């Protein structure tokens, strides 16, 4: 397993022979799950951490993407 870090994009990659898990930090400094699945050939193929569009009736838990629901 390899661990790669892109400091300029604030992303961390955990890769095995066939799979990858990517987490990142968005512009508001929220940690986000970005990807889990088949390993891509290039680091640039994985998604970026982006702020989700906000609406007045959304609460914080609905704005950022999470792997799980907070308690």
PDB file of N, CA and C in Angstrom:
ATOM      1  N   UNK A   1       0.849  -1.170   0.000  1.00  0.00           N
ATOM      2  CA  UNK A   1       0.000   0.000   0.000  1.00  0.00           C
ATOM      3  C   UNK A   1       0.893   1.231   0.000  1.00  0.00           C
ATOM      4  N   UNK A   2       0.466   2.247  -0.763  1.00  0.00           N
ATOM      5  CA  UNK A   2       1.215   3.499  -0.784  1.00  0.00           C
ATOM      6  C   UNK A   2       0.337   4.638  -0.279  1.00  0.00           C
ATOM      7  N   UNK A   3       0.987   5.635   0.294  1.00  0.00           N
ATOM      8  CA  UNK A   3       0.311   6.842   0.751  1.00  0.00           C
ATOM      9  C   UNK A   3       0.961   8.010   0.027  1.00  0.00           C
ATOM     10  N   UNK A   4       0.139   8.799  -0.652  1.00  0.00           N
ATOM     11  CA  UNK A   4       0.636   9.973  -1.373  1.00  0.00           C
ATOM     12  C   UNK A   4      -0.086  11.198  -0.837  1.00  0.00           C
ATOM     13  N   UNK A   5       0.644  12.304  -0.764  1.00  0.00           N
ATOM     14  CA  UNK A   5       0.075  13.552  -0.265  1.00  0.00           C
ATOM     15  C   UNK A   5       0.358  14.650  -1.278  1.00  0.00           C
ATOM     16  N   UNK A   6      -0.680  15.396  -1.652  1.00  0.00           N
ATOM     17  CA  UNK A   6      -0.517  16.585  -2.487  1.00  0.00           C
ATOM     18  C   UNK A   6      -0.834  17.797  -1.616  1.00  0.00           C
ATOM     19  N   UNK A   7       0.196  18.426  -1.079  1.00  0.00           N
ATOM     20  CA  UNK A   7      -0.008  19.552  -0.168  1.00  0.00           C
ATOM     21  C   UNK A   7      -0.686  20.732  -0.841  1.00  0.00           C
ATOM     22  N   UNK A   8      -0.333  21.016  -2.102  1.00  0.00           N
ATOM     23  CA  UNK A   8      -0.919  22.168  -2.781  1.00  0.00           C
ATOM     24  C   UNK A   8      -2.414  21.996  -3.032  1.00  0.00           C
ATOM     25  N   UNK A   9      -2.891  20.760  -3.201  1.00  0.00           N
ATOM     26  CA  UNK A   9      -4.319  20.493  -3.406  1.00  0.00           C
ATOM     27  C   UNK A   9      -5.005  20.005  -2.129  1.00  0.00           C
ATOM     28  N   UNK A  10      -4.238  19.813  -1.068  1.00  0.00           N
ATOM     29  CA  UNK A  10      -4.760  19.323   0.219  1.00  0.00           C
ATOM     30  C   UNK A  10      -5.523  18.016   0.045  1.00  0.00           C
ATOM     31  N   UNK A  11      -4.868  17.052  -0.595  1.00  0.00           N
ATOM     32  CA  UNK A  11      -5.463  15.733  -0.812  1.00  0.00           C
ATOM     33  C   UNK A  11      -4.502  14.651  -0.345  1.00  0.00           C
ATOM     34  N   UNK A  12      -5.094  13.555   0.193  1.00  0.00           N
ATOM     35  CA  UNK A  12      -4.341  12.396   0.639  1.00  0.00           C
ATOM     36  C   UNK A  12      -4.867  11.168  -0.093  1.00  0.00           C
ATOM     37  N   UNK A  13      -3.950  10.324  -0.553  1.00  0.00           N
ATOM     38  CA  UNK A  13      -4.297   9.139  -1.334  1.00  0.00           C
ATOM     39  C   UNK A  13      -3.755   7.895  -0.642  1.00  0.00           C
ATOM     40  N   UNK A  14      -4.614   6.938  -0.407  1.00  0.00           N
ATOM     41  CA  UNK A  14      -4.210   5.617   0.072  1.00  0.00           C
ATOM     42  C   UNK A  14      -4.485   4.661  -1.078  1.00  0.00           C
ATOM     43  N   UNK A  15      -3.438   4.036  -1.603  1.00  0.00           N
ATOM     44  CA  UNK A  15      -3.609   3.170  -2.765  1.00  0.00           C
ATOM     45  C   UNK A  15      -3.040   1.784  -2.508  1.00  0.00           C
ATOM     46  N   UNK A  16      -3.798   0.790  -2.952  1.00  0.00           N
ATOM     47  CA  UNK A  16      -3.315  -0.583  -2.977  1.00  0.00           C
ATOM     48  C   UNK A  16      -3.106  -0.944  -4.443  1.00  0.00           C
ATOM     49  N   UNK A  17      -2.854  -2.202  -4.713  1.00  0.00           N
ATOM     50  CA  UNK A  17      -2.633  -2.628  -6.092  1.00  0.00           C
ATOM     51  C   UNK A  17      -3.834  -2.318  -6.983  1.00  0.00           C
ATOM     52  N   UNK A  18      -5.053  -2.471  -6.452  1.00  0.00           N
ATOM     53  CA  UNK A  18      -6.259  -2.325  -7.271  1.00  0.00           C
ATOM     54  C   UNK A  18      -7.243  -1.257  -6.813  1.00  0.00           C
ATOM     55  N   UNK A  19      -7.099  -0.743  -5.597  1.00  0.00           N
ATOM     56  CA  UNK A  19      -8.083   0.205  -5.073  1.00  0.00           C
ATOM     57  C   UNK A  19      -7.426   1.486  -4.562  1.00  0.00           C
ATOM     58  N   UNK A  20      -8.263   2.510  -4.390  1.00  0.00           N
ATOM     59  CA  UNK A  20      -7.775   3.794  -3.890  1.00  0.00           C
ATOM     60  C   UNK A  20      -8.828   4.430  -2.996  1.00  0.00           C
ATOM     61  N   UNK A  21      -8.353   5.178  -2.009  1.00  0.00           N
ATOM     62  CA  UNK A  21      -9.214   5.973  -1.138  1.00  0.00           C
ATOM     63  C   UNK A  21      -8.605   7.364  -1.086  1.00  0.00           C
ATOM     64  N   UNK A  22      -9.424   8.384  -1.343  1.00  0.00           N
ATOM     65  CA  UNK A  22      -8.922   9.755  -1.407  1.00  0.00           C
ATOM     66  C   UNK A  22      -9.759  10.634  -0.488  1.00  0.00           C
ATOM     67  N   UNK A  23      -9.076  11.430   0.332  1.00  0.00           N
ATOM     68  CA  UNK A  23      -9.738  12.435   1.152  1.00  0.00           C
ATOM     69  C   UNK A  23      -9.078  13.772   0.862  1.00  0.00           C
ATOM     70  N   UNK A  24      -9.818  14.850   1.094  1.00  0.00           N
ATOM     71  CA  UNK A  24      -9.282  16.176   0.825  1.00  0.00           C
ATOM     72  C   UNK A  24      -9.927  17.217   1.711  1.00  0.00           C
ATOM     73  N   UNK A  25      -9.397  18.428   1.628  1.00  0.00           N
ATOM     74  CA  UNK A  25      -9.895  19.554   2.407  1.00  0.00           C
ATOM     75  C   UNK A  25     -10.413  20.604   1.430  1.00  0.00           C
ATOM     76  N   UNK A  26     -11.661  21.084   1.653  1.00  0.00           N
ATOM     77  CA  UNK A  26     -12.233  22.088   0.759  1.00  0.00           C
ATOM     78  C   UNK A  26     -11.822  23.498   1.186  1.00  0.00           C
ATOM     79  N   UNK A  27     -12.363  24.511   0.486  1.00  0.00           N
ATOM     80  CA  UNK A  27     -11.993  25.903   0.750  1.00  0.00           C
ATOM     81  C   UNK A  27     -12.375  26.375   2.151  1.00  0.00           C
ATOM     82  N   UNK A  28     -13.370  25.736   2.756  1.00  0.00           N
ATOM     83  CA  UNK A  28     -13.783  26.091   4.121  1.00  0.00           C
ATOM     84  C   UNK A  28     -13.085  25.243   5.174  1.00  0.00           C
ATOM     85  N   UNK A  29     -12.085  24.501   4.754  1.00  0.00           N
ATOM     86  CA  UNK A  29     -11.276  23.647   5.626  1.00  0.00           C
ATOM     87  C   UNK A  29     -12.067  22.491   6.225  1.00  0.00           C
ATOM     88  N   UNK A  30     -13.054  21.981   5.472  1.00  0.00           N
ATOM     89  CA  UNK A  30     -13.801  20.791   5.872  1.00  0.00           C
ATOM     90  C   UNK A  30     -13.173  19.571   5.224  1.00  0.00           C
ATOM     91  N   UNK A  31     -12.960  18.529   6.010  1.00  0.00           N
ATOM     92  CA  UNK A  31     -12.431  17.285   5.482  1.00  0.00           C
ATOM     93  C   UNK A  31     -13.538  16.554   4.739  1.00  0.00           C
ATOM     94  N   UNK A  32     -13.244  16.094   3.513  1.00  0.00           N
ATOM     95  CA  UNK A  32     -14.249  15.425   2.688  1.00  0.00           C
ATOM     96  C   UNK A  32     -13.744  14.092   2.165  1.00  0.00           C
ATOM     97  N   UNK A  33     -14.640  13.124   2.144  1.00  0.00           N
ATOM     98  CA  UNK A  33     -14.400  11.871   1.428  1.00  0.00           C
ATOM     99  C   UNK A  33     -14.562  12.203  -0.047  1.00  0.00           C
ATOM    100  N   UNK A  34     -13.551  11.904  -0.880  1.00  0.00           N
ATOM    101  CA  UNK A  34     -13.625  12.239  -2.294  1.00  0.00           C
ATOM    102  C   UNK A  34     -13.805  11.029  -3.194  1.00  0.00           C
ATOM    103  N   UNK A  35     -13.190   9.908  -2.814  1.00  0.00           N
ATOM    104  CA  UNK A  35     -13.259   8.760  -3.715  1.00  0.00           C
ATOM    105  C   UNK A  35     -12.890   7.490  -2.973  1.00  0.00           C
ATOM    106  N   UNK A  36     -13.561   6.405  -3.332  1.00  0.00           N
ATOM    107  CA  UNK A  36     -13.180   5.061  -2.927  1.00  0.00           C
ATOM    108  C   UNK A  36     -13.603   4.137  -4.049  1.00  0.00           C
ATOM    109  N   UNK A  37     -12.664   3.345  -4.529  1.00  0.00           N
ATOM    110  CA  UNK A  37     -12.996   2.413  -5.601  1.00  0.00           C
ATOM    111  C   UNK A  37     -11.762   1.958  -6.349  1.00  0.00           C
ATOM    112  N   UNK A  38     -11.973   1.650  -7.627  1.00  0.00           N
ATOM    113  CA  UNK A  38     -10.890   1.157  -8.472  1.00  0.00           C
ATOM    114  C   UNK A  38      -9.804   2.221  -8.608  1.00  0.00           C
ATOM    115  N   UNK A  39      -8.567   1.803  -8.559  1.00  0.00           N
ATOM    116  CA  UNK A  39      -7.430   2.707  -8.659  1.00  0.00           C
ATOM    117  C   UNK A  39      -7.347   3.286 -10.067  1.00  0.00           C
ATOM    118  N   UNK A  40      -7.154   4.607 -10.158  1.00  0.00           N
ATOM    119  CA  UNK A  40      -6.987   5.275 -11.445  1.00  0.00           C
ATOM    120  C   UNK A  40      -5.503   5.342 -11.795  1.00  0.00           C
ATOM    121  N   UNK A  41      -5.178   5.415 -13.086  1.00  0.00           N
ATOM    122  CA  UNK A  41      -3.764   5.436 -13.476  1.00  0.00           C
ATOM    123  C   UNK A  41      -3.029   6.728 -13.105  1.00  0.00           C
ATOM    124  N   UNK A  42      -3.751   7.854 -13.029  1.00  0.00           N
ATOM    125  CA  UNK A  42      -3.103   9.136 -12.756  1.00  0.00           C
ATOM    126  C   UNK A  42      -3.769   9.826 -11.563  1.00  0.00           C
ATOM    127  N   UNK A  43      -2.972  10.487 -10.750  1.00  0.00           N
ATOM    128  CA  UNK A  43      -3.476  11.219  -9.591  1.00  0.00           C
ATOM    129  C   UNK A  43      -4.489  12.280 -10.028  1.00  0.00           C
ATOM    130  N   UNK A  44      -4.273  12.897 -11.169  1.00  0.00           N
ATOM    131  CA  UNK A  44      -5.165  13.957 -11.652  1.00  0.00           C
ATOM    132  C   UNK A  44      -6.555  13.448 -12.027  1.00  0.00           C
ATOM    133  N   UNK A  45      -6.738  12.135 -12.128  1.00  0.00           N
ATOM    134  CA  UNK A  45      -8.040  11.558 -12.473  1.00  0.00           C
ATOM    135  C   UNK A  45      -9.026  11.568 -11.302  1.00  0.00           C
ATOM    136  N   UNK A  46      -8.547  11.722 -10.085  1.00  0.00           N
ATOM    137  CA  UNK A  46      -9.421  11.689  -8.917  1.00  0.00           C
ATOM    138  C   UNK A  46     -10.120  13.037  -8.732  1.00  0.00           C
ATOM    139  N   UNK A  47     -11.331  13.050  -8.135  1.00  0.00           N
ATOM    140  CA  UNK A  47     -12.067  14.313  -7.961  1.00  0.00           C
ATOM    141  C   UNK A  47     -11.405  15.244  -6.955  1.00  0.00           C
ATOM    142  N   UNK A  48     -11.745  16.524  -7.067  1.00  0.00           N
ATOM    143  CA  UNK A  48     -11.234  17.549  -6.158  1.00  0.00           C
ATOM    144  C   UNK A  48     -12.249  17.826  -5.058  1.00  0.00           C
ATOM    145  N   UNK A  49     -11.762  18.369  -3.954  1.00  0.00           N
ATOM    146  CA  UNK A  49     -12.656  18.784  -2.863  1.00  0.00           C
ATOM    147  C   UNK A  49     -13.223  20.152  -3.206  1.00  0.00           C
ATOM    148  N   UNK A  50     -14.538  20.216  -3.350  1.00  0.00           N
ATOM    149  CA  UNK A  50     -15.198  21.467  -3.695  1.00  0.00           C
ATOM    150  C   UNK A  50     -16.316  21.761  -2.706  1.00  0.00           C
ATOM    151  N   UNK A  51     -16.578  23.038  -2.505  1.00  0.00           N
ATOM    152  CA  UNK A  51     -17.725  23.423  -1.696  1.00  0.00           C
ATOM    153  C   UNK A  51     -18.993  23.088  -2.462  1.00  0.00           C
ATOM    154  N   UNK A  52     -19.963  22.575  -1.771  1.00  0.00           N
ATOM    155  CA  UNK A  52     -21.251  22.293  -2.383  1.00  0.00           C
ATOM    156  C   UNK A  52     -22.070  23.579  -2.423  1.00  0.00           C
ATOM    157  N   UNK A  53     -22.948  23.703  -3.410  1.00  0.00           N
ATOM    158  CA  UNK A  53     -23.819  24.865  -3.493  1.00  0.00           C
ATOM    159  C   UNK A  53     -24.720  24.899  -2.265  1.00  0.00           C
ATOM    160  N   UNK A  54     -24.809  26.053  -1.649  1.00  0.00           N
ATOM    161  CA  UNK A  54     -25.607  26.195  -0.433  1.00  0.00           C
ATOM    162  C   UNK A  54     -26.944  26.861  -0.735  1.00  0.00           C
ATOM    163  N   UNK A  55     -27.963  26.447  -0.015  1.00  0.00           N
ATOM    164  CA  UNK A  55     -29.275  27.067  -0.089  1.00  0.00           C
ATOM    165  C   UNK A  55     -29.656  27.515   1.314  1.00  0.00           C
ATOM    166  N   UNK A  56     -30.486  28.545   1.459  1.00  0.00           N
ATOM    167  CA  UNK A  56     -30.821  29.065   2.794  1.00  0.00           C
ATOM    168  C   UNK A  56     -31.410  28.027   3.741  1.00  0.00           C
ATOM    169  N   UNK A  57     -32.085  27.031   3.212  1.00  0.00           N
ATOM    170  CA  UNK A  57     -32.748  26.045   4.068  1.00  0.00           C
ATOM    171  C   UNK A  57     -31.873  24.829   4.375  1.00  0.00           C
ATOM    172  N   UNK A  58     -30.647  24.776   3.852  1.00  0.00           N
ATOM    173  CA  UNK A  58     -29.738  23.662   4.122  1.00  0.00           C
ATOM    174  C   UNK A  58     -29.038  23.867   5.456  1.00  0.00           C
ATOM    175  N   UNK A  59     -28.830  22.772   6.188  1.00  0.00           N
ATOM    176  CA  UNK A  59     -27.996  22.862   7.376  1.00  0.00           C
ATOM    177  C   UNK A  59     -26.604  22.335   7.028  1.00  0.00           C
ATOM    178  N   UNK A  60     -25.669  22.482   7.941  1.00  0.00           N
ATOM    179  CA  UNK A  60     -24.271  22.139   7.680  1.00  0.00           C
ATOM    180  C   UNK A  60     -24.096  20.703   7.200  1.00  0.00           C
ATOM    181  N   UNK A  61     -24.841  19.760   7.789  1.00  0.00           N
ATOM    182  CA  UNK A  61     -24.688  18.356   7.435  1.00  0.00           C
ATOM    183  C   UNK A  61     -25.109  18.068   5.998  1.00  0.00           C
ATOM    184  N   UNK A  62     -25.957  18.918   5.421  1.00  0.00           N
ATOM    185  CA  UNK A  62     -26.405  18.715   4.053  1.00  0.00           C
ATOM    186  C   UNK A  62     -25.474  19.351   3.033  1.00  0.00           C
ATOM    187  N   UNK A  63     -24.594  20.222   3.453  1.00  0.00           N
ATOM    188  CA  UNK A  63     -23.755  20.969   2.523  1.00  0.00           C
ATOM    189  C   UNK A  63     -22.520  20.183   2.106  1.00  0.00           C
ATOM    190  N   UNK A  64     -21.821  19.548   3.044  1.00  0.00           N
ATOM    191  CA  UNK A  64     -20.603  18.826   2.689  1.00  0.00           C
ATOM    192  C   UNK A  64     -20.904  17.347   2.481  1.00  0.00           C
ATOM    193  N   UNK A  65     -20.147  16.744   1.563  1.00  0.00           N
ATOM    194  CA  UNK A  65     -20.301  15.315   1.319  1.00  0.00           C
ATOM    195  C   UNK A  65     -19.576  14.558   2.425  1.00  0.00           C
ATOM    196  N   UNK A  66     -20.211  13.532   2.963  1.00  0.00           N
ATOM    197  CA  UNK A  66     -19.592  12.730   4.006  1.00  0.00           C
ATOM    198  C   UNK A  66     -19.770  11.259   3.707  1.00  0.00           C
ATOM    199  N   UNK A  67     -18.863  10.470   4.203  1.00  0.00           N
ATOM    200  CA  UNK A  67     -18.938   9.019   4.072  1.00  0.00           C
ATOM    201  C   UNK A  67     -20.068   8.461   4.933  1.00  0.00           C
ATOM    202  N   UNK A  68     -20.349   9.138   6.042  1.00  0.00           N
ATOM    203  CA  UNK A  68     -21.343   8.653   7.002  1.00  0.00           C
ATOM    204  C   UNK A  68     -22.116   9.843   7.555  1.00  0.00           C
ATOM    205  N   UNK A  69     -23.241   9.586   8.172  1.00  0.00           N
ATOM    206  CA  UNK A  69     -24.038  10.646   8.795  1.00  0.00           C
ATOM    207  C   UNK A  69     -23.529  10.910  10.202  1.00  0.00           C
ATOM    208  N   UNK A  70     -23.399  12.185  10.581  1.00  0.00           N
ATOM    209  CA  UNK A  70     -22.955  12.486  11.947  1.00  0.00           C
ATOM    210  C   UNK A  70     -24.023  12.091  12.958  1.00  0.00           C
ATOM    211  N   UNK A  71     -23.589  11.807  14.172  1.00  0.00           N
ATOM    212  CA  UNK A  71     -24.528  11.435  15.237  1.00  0.00           C
ATOM    213  C   UNK A  71     -25.209  12.644  15.815  1.00  0.00           C
TER     214      UNK A  71
END
